[in-house]
């Protein structure tokens, strides 16, 4: 019998302190900002799953439709490269839908580590995956993927997997840092497969981040709900509205929470004043042409071995190989 799902949890107190420190620092900045990783408590992960089902949110289904084609070609590719087993390490794994086409088609994968900051959601997703793939060794690790992470290296091919264009939530310099750290974590001769959203018509981007059912608005405001509940702040949820737009000069969709009036928010002894129309910048989603992304990855010591573009050009997947 294969190993049961193993899970590793972080020190809760330290995570709480970091959340508090980051929120205070972010709300004292000009312009005010909060890190997107804080959207993802259990409720935030559920909202993200709902976003993935929206008609307007093309990235999820476009990538999911592309992945079986990618996985079949990867299977041939890896058979030519190695006879070793492959250990896949997924960063920001969410509900584990995207790993399934790889597990179905890439025969050499025999071990899977899923890293996510949303611990309870990750645990149940890992348990569900185990039902589909009972022979697979699965590790669920609740951790921040921007931090170094120890892996056992012997005799394994390491394939990093970073779907969902989550790399686009990092500024380009942070993305290079992430990719350089991932290269160190995965080790010499490793590979990395990334889903990257492409630049496209501004109207399509606008619709994707401003859905008519208002789910993205709830997801965006969830960070305030969390700050109220976990840190004891007094954000009036009706005092802020969701906004998202494409910033063409920076090649990114920006998400903000806009204060609908002049107001004051308190968090313990801290006081934050908001002018009417002032925003909290909550997320960026950078979009890249495949060649732009190739250049970015090269700065972190990876070269693009192959890339795939969806038939409608709306999403890309790139296989990187670590430079020797
Ligand atoms: C955009 S969702 C993508 C989910 C999934 N990979 C997909 O493609 O559908 C981002 C995921 O990354 C996780 N995440 C965000 N920031 C993180 C961080 N700093 N460390 C670990 N996980 C993070 C979130 O909890 C969420 O599951």
Coordinates of C-alpha atoms and ligand atoms in Angstrom, one line a residue:
X1 CA 0.0 0.0 0.0
X2 CA 1.2 3.5 -0.7
X3 CA 1.8 6.1 2.0
X4 CA -1.2 7.9 3.4
X5 CA -1.5 11.7 2.7
X6 CA 1.0 13.5 5.0
X7 CA 0.5 17.1 6.1
X8 CA 2.8 19.7 7.6
X9 CA 1.4 22.7 9.4
X10 CA 3.1 26.0 10.3
X11 CA 3.5 27.6 13.7
X12 CA 0.1 29.3 14.1
X13 CA 1.2 32.1 16.5
X14 CA 4.0 33.1 14.2
X15 CA 1.7 33.2 11.2
X16 CA -0.8 35.4 13.1
X17 CA 1.9 37.9 14.1
X18 CA 3.1 38.1 10.6
X19 CA -0.4 38.7 9.3
X20 CA -0.8 41.5 11.9
X21 CA 2.6 43.1 11.1
X22 CA 2.0 43.0 7.3
X23 CA -1.5 44.5 7.6
X24 CA -0.3 47.4 9.8
X25 CA 2.7 48.1 7.5
X26 CA 0.5 47.8 4.3
X27 CA -2.1 50.2 5.6
X28 CA 0.5 52.7 6.7
X29 CA 1.9 52.8 3.1
X30 CA 1.0 55.3 0.5
X31 CA -0.9 54.1 -1.5
X32 CA -2.3 51.6 1.0
X33 CA -1.9 47.9 0.1
X34 CA -2.5 44.4 1.3
X35 CA -0.7 41.2 0.0
X36 CA -3.0 38.9 -2.1
X37 CA -1.9 35.8 -0.2
X38 CA -4.2 37.1 2.6
X39 CA -7.4 36.5 0.5
X40 CA -6.9 32.8 1.1
X41 CA -8.5 31.6 4.3
X42 CA -11.0 28.7 3.9
X43 CA -13.7 31.1 2.7
X44 CA -11.4 32.8 0.4
X45 CA -10.4 29.5 -1.2
X46 CA -14.1 28.7 -1.7
X47 CA -14.7 32.1 -3.3
X48 CA -11.7 31.4 -5.7
X49 CA -13.3 28.0 -6.6
X50 CA -16.6 29.9 -7.4
X51 CA -14.6 32.4 -9.6
X52 CA -13.2 29.5 -11.6
X53 CA -16.7 28.4 -12.5
X54 CA -17.7 31.9 -13.8
X55 CA -18.4 32.3 -17.5
X56 CA -16.3 35.5 -17.5
X57 CA -13.3 34.0 -15.8
X58 CA -11.6 32.4 -18.9
X59 CA -8.1 31.6 -17.3
X60 CA -9.3 28.6 -15.3
X61 CA -11.1 26.7 -18.1
X62 CA -8.7 27.7 -20.8
X63 CA -5.7 26.3 -18.9
X64 CA -7.7 23.2 -17.9
X65 CA -8.5 22.5 -21.5
X66 CA -4.9 23.0 -22.6
X67 CA -3.3 20.8 -19.9
X68 CA -4.2 17.3 -21.4
X69 CA -2.4 18.2 -24.6
X70 CA 0.6 19.5 -22.6
X71 CA 0.6 16.4 -20.4
X72 CA 0.6 14.0 -23.3
X73 CA 3.6 15.8 -24.9
X74 CA 5.3 15.9 -21.5
X75 CA 4.9 12.1 -21.2
X76 CA 6.8 11.6 -24.5
X77 CA 9.4 14.2 -23.5
X78 CA 10.2 12.7 -20.1
X79 CA 10.4 9.2 -21.5
X80 CA 13.2 10.5 -23.8
X81 CA 14.9 12.4 -20.9
X82 CA 15.0 9.9 -18.1
X83 CA 13.9 6.5 -16.7
X84 CA 13.7 7.9 -13.1
X85 CA 10.4 8.5 -11.3
X86 CA 9.2 12.1 -11.2
X87 CA 8.3 14.1 -8.0
X88 CA 5.9 17.0 -8.8
X89 CA 5.9 20.0 -6.4
X90 CA 2.9 22.2 -6.9
X91 CA 3.1 25.8 -5.6
X92 CA -0.2 27.5 -4.7
X93 CA -2.0 24.2 -5.3
X94 CA -5.6 25.3 -4.4
X95 CA -8.2 22.6 -5.1
X96 CA -5.8 20.4 -7.0
X97 CA -7.8 20.3 -10.3
X98 CA -4.9 21.2 -12.5
X99 CA -2.6 18.3 -11.4
X100 CA -5.1 15.7 -12.5
X101 CA -4.3 15.8 -16.3
X102 CA -0.6 15.5 -15.4
X103 CA -1.2 12.5 -13.2
X104 CA -3.4 10.9 -15.9
X105 CA -0.9 11.2 -18.7
X106 CA 2.7 11.6 -17.4
X107 CA 3.4 7.9 -16.4
X108 CA 6.6 8.5 -14.5
X109 CA 5.0 10.7 -11.8
X110 CA 5.0 8.7 -8.6
X111 CA 5.2 11.4 -5.9
X112 CA 3.3 14.7 -5.4
X113 CA 3.8 17.6 -2.9
X114 CA 1.2 20.3 -2.8
X115 CA 2.1 23.6 -1.1
X116 CA -0.5 26.1 -0.2
X117 CA -1.1 28.8 2.4
X118 CA -4.7 27.9 2.9
X119 CA -4.1 24.8 5.2
X120 CA -7.6 23.4 5.9
X121 CA -8.6 23.7 2.2
X122 CA -5.4 22.0 1.1
X123 CA -5.9 19.1 3.5
X124 CA -9.4 18.3 2.2
X125 CA -8.2 18.7 -1.5
X126 CA -5.3 16.2 -0.8
X127 CA -7.6 13.7 0.8
X128 CA -9.9 13.9 -2.3
X129 CA -7.0 13.5 -4.7
X130 CA -5.9 10.4 -2.8
X131 CA -9.3 8.9 -3.7
X132 CA -8.6 9.4 -7.4
X133 CA -5.0 8.3 -7.3
X134 CA -4.6 5.8 -4.4
X135 CA -1.1 4.6 -5.4
X136 CA 0.4 8.1 -5.5
X137 CA 2.4 9.4 -2.5
X138 CA 0.9 12.7 -1.6
X139 CA 2.3 15.4 0.8
X140 CA 0.3 18.4 1.7
X141 CA 2.4 21.3 3.0
X142 CA 0.8 24.5 4.5
X143 CA 3.5 27.1 3.8
X144 CA 4.2 30.3 2.0
X145 CA 5.7 29.4 -1.3
X146 CA 8.0 32.5 -1.4
X147 CA 10.0 30.9 1.4
X148 CA 12.7 28.2 0.9
X149 CA 11.4 24.7 1.3
X150 CA 13.5 21.5 1.9
X151 CA 13.1 18.5 -0.5
X152 CA 14.7 15.1 -0.5
X153 CA 16.7 15.0 -3.7
X154 CA 18.2 11.6 -4.2
X155 CA 17.5 9.9 -7.5
X156 CA 14.4 11.9 -8.3
X157 CA 13.5 14.2 -11.1
X158 CA 11.9 17.3 -9.6
X159 CA 9.1 19.0 -11.7
X160 CA 7.8 22.3 -10.2
X161 CA 4.2 23.1 -11.2
X162 CA 2.8 26.5 -10.9
X163 CA -0.6 26.8 -12.7
X164 CA -3.4 29.4 -12.5
X165 CA -1.1 32.3 -13.5
X166 CA -0.4 32.8 -9.8
X167 CA 3.1 33.9 -10.9
X168 CA 1.3 37.0 -12.3
X169 CA 0.4 38.0 -8.7
X170 CA 4.1 38.7 -8.1
X171 CA 5.7 41.8 -9.5
X172 CA 8.3 41.0 -12.2
X173 CA 11.2 41.4 -9.8
X174 CA 9.4 39.2 -7.2
X175 CA 8.6 36.6 -9.9
X176 CA 12.4 36.4 -10.8
X177 CA 13.2 36.0 -7.1
X178 CA 10.5 33.3 -6.7
X179 CA 11.8 31.4 -9.8
X180 CA 15.4 31.6 -8.5
X181 CA 14.4 30.2 -5.1
X182 CA 12.3 27.5 -6.8
X183 CA 15.3 26.6 -8.9
X184 CA 17.4 26.2 -5.7
X185 CA 14.6 24.2 -4.0
X186 CA 14.1 21.9 -6.9
X187 CA 17.8 21.4 -7.6
X188 CA 20.1 20.8 -10.5
X189 CA 18.6 19.3 -13.6
X190 CA 15.0 20.1 -12.5
X191 CA 12.0 21.3 -14.5
X192 CA 9.2 23.8 -13.9
X193 CA 5.8 23.9 -15.7
X194 CA 4.0 27.2 -15.4
X195 CA 0.5 28.4 -16.5
X196 CA 0.8 32.1 -17.6
X197 CA -2.0 34.4 -18.6
X198 CA -1.4 36.2 -21.9
X199 CA -2.0 39.9 -22.8
X200 CA -5.3 40.3 -24.6
X201 CA -8.3 42.6 -25.3
X202 CA -8.8 44.9 -22.4
X203 CA -12.6 44.3 -22.4
X204 CA -12.2 40.6 -21.8
X205 CA -9.8 41.3 -18.9
X206 CA -12.2 43.8 -17.4
X207 CA -15.1 41.3 -17.5
X208 CA -12.9 38.5 -16.0
X209 CA -12.2 40.6 -12.9
X210 CA -15.6 42.3 -12.6
X211 CA -18.0 39.4 -12.9
X212 CA -21.7 40.2 -13.1
X213 CA -22.5 37.8 -10.1
X214 CA -20.2 39.9 -7.8
X215 CA -18.1 36.8 -6.7
X216 CA -14.8 38.6 -7.3
X217 CA -16.1 41.5 -5.2
X218 CA -16.8 39.1 -2.3
X219 CA -13.3 37.5 -2.8
X220 CA -11.7 40.9 -2.7
X221 CA -13.6 42.1 0.4
X222 CA -12.8 38.8 2.1
X223 CA -9.5 40.2 3.1
X224 CA -11.3 42.9 5.2
X225 CA -13.6 40.2 6.7
X226 CA -10.5 38.3 7.7
X227 CA -8.7 41.3 9.2
X228 CA -11.9 42.1 11.3
X229 CA -12.3 38.5 12.5
X230 CA -8.7 37.5 13.1
X231 CA -7.1 40.8 14.1
X232 CA -10.1 42.6 15.6
X233 CA -10.3 45.6 13.2
X234 CA -13.5 47.4 12.6
X235 CA -13.7 47.8 8.8
X236 CA -17.2 48.7 7.7
X237 CA -17.7 46.3 4.7
X238 CA -20.2 48.6 3.1
X239 CA -17.7 51.4 3.3
X240 CA -15.5 49.9 0.5
X241 CA -16.3 48.7 -3.0
X242 CA -14.5 46.3 -5.3
X243 CA -12.8 47.7 -8.4
X244 CA -10.5 46.1 -11.0
X245 CA -9.0 47.6 -14.2
X246 CA -6.2 46.9 -16.7
X247 CA -3.1 49.0 -16.3
X248 CA -1.8 48.9 -19.9
X249 CA 1.5 50.6 -19.1
X250 CA 2.4 48.0 -16.4
X251 CA 0.7 45.0 -18.3
X252 CA -1.3 44.1 -15.3
X253 CA -4.9 43.9 -13.9
X254 CA -5.1 45.7 -10.6
X255 CA -7.6 45.0 -7.9
X256 CA -8.5 47.6 -5.3
X257 CA -11.0 48.3 -2.5
X258 CA -12.2 51.9 -2.8
X259 CA -13.4 53.8 0.2
X260 CA -16.8 55.2 -0.6
X261 CA -16.5 58.0 2.0
X262 CA -14.0 59.6 4.4
X263 CA -13.7 57.2 7.3
X264 CA -11.5 55.9 10.1
X265 CA -10.6 52.3 10.8
X266 CA -9.0 51.0 14.0
X267 CA -7.0 47.9 14.7
X268 CA -6.0 47.7 18.3
X269 CA -4.1 50.9 19.0
X270 CA -3.6 51.6 15.3
X271 CA -5.7 54.2 13.5
X272 CA -6.0 54.4 9.7
X273 CA -7.7 57.3 8.0
X274 CA -9.2 57.0 4.6
X275 CA -10.1 59.9 2.3
X276 CA -13.2 59.5 0.1
X277 CA -12.1 57.5 -3.0
X278 CA -8.8 56.4 -1.6
X279 CA -8.0 52.8 -2.4
X280 CA -6.3 49.8 -0.9
X281 CA -4.4 48.0 -3.6
X282 CA -5.1 44.3 -3.0
X283 CA -3.8 42.4 -6.0
X284 CA -1.9 42.6 -9.3
X285 CA -2.3 40.0 -12.1
X286 CA 0.6 40.5 -14.6
X287 CA 0.0 39.3 -18.1
X288 CA 2.9 38.1 -20.4
X289 CA 3.4 37.1 -24.0
X290 CA 5.2 33.7 -23.9
X291 CA 8.4 35.4 -25.1
X292 CA 8.2 38.0 -22.4
X293 CA 7.9 35.3 -19.9
X294 CA 10.8 33.3 -21.4
X295 CA 13.0 36.4 -20.9
X296 CA 11.8 36.8 -17.3
X297 CA 12.5 33.1 -16.4
X298 CA 16.0 33.4 -18.0
X299 CA 16.9 36.1 -15.4
X300 CA 16.4 33.4 -12.8
X301 CA 18.6 30.7 -14.5
X302 CA 15.8 28.8 -16.3
X303 CA 15.5 28.3 -20.1
X304 CA 12.2 27.7 -21.8
X305 CA 12.3 24.2 -23.2
X306 CA 8.8 24.3 -24.8
X307 CA 5.7 26.3 -24.6
X308 CA 2.1 25.8 -25.6
X309 CA -0.6 28.4 -26.4
X310 CA -4.3 27.8 -26.2
X311 CA -6.1 27.8 -29.6
X312 CA -7.7 31.1 -28.8
X313 CA -4.3 32.5 -27.6
X314 CA -5.9 33.3 -24.2
X315 CA -3.5 31.3 -22.0
X316 CA 0.0 29.7 -22.2
X317 CA 1.9 27.0 -20.5
X318 CA 5.7 26.9 -20.4
X319 CA 8.1 24.2 -19.5
X320 CA 11.3 25.5 -18.0
X321 CA 14.5 23.6 -17.5
X322 CA 17.2 24.6 -15.0
X323 CA 20.4 25.8 -16.7
X324 CA 23.3 23.7 -15.7
Ligands
LIG1 C1 -4.9 32.0 -8.2 S1 -5.1 30.7 -7.0 C2 -4.7 29.3 -8.1 C3 -5.1 28.0 -7.6 C4 -4.8 26.8 -8.4 N1 -3.3 26.6 -8.6 C5 -5.4 26.9 -9.8 O1 -4.6 27.0 -10.8 O2 -6.6 26.9 -10.0 C6 -3.7 30.9 -6.0 C7 -3.5 29.8 -5.0 O3 -2.2 30.0 -4.4 C8 -2.3 30.0 -3.0 N2 -1.4 31.1 -2.5 C9 -1.4 32.4 -2.7 N3 -0.3 33.0 -2.2 C10 0.4 32.0 -1.6 C11 1.7 32.0 -0.9 N4 2.4 33.1 -0.7 N5 2.1 30.8 -0.5 C12 1.4 29.6 -0.7 N6 0.2 29.6 -1.3 C13 -0.2 30.8 -1.8 C14 -3.8 30.4 -2.7 O4 -4.2 29.8 -1.4 C15 -4.5 29.7 -3.9 O5 -4.8 28.4 -3.6

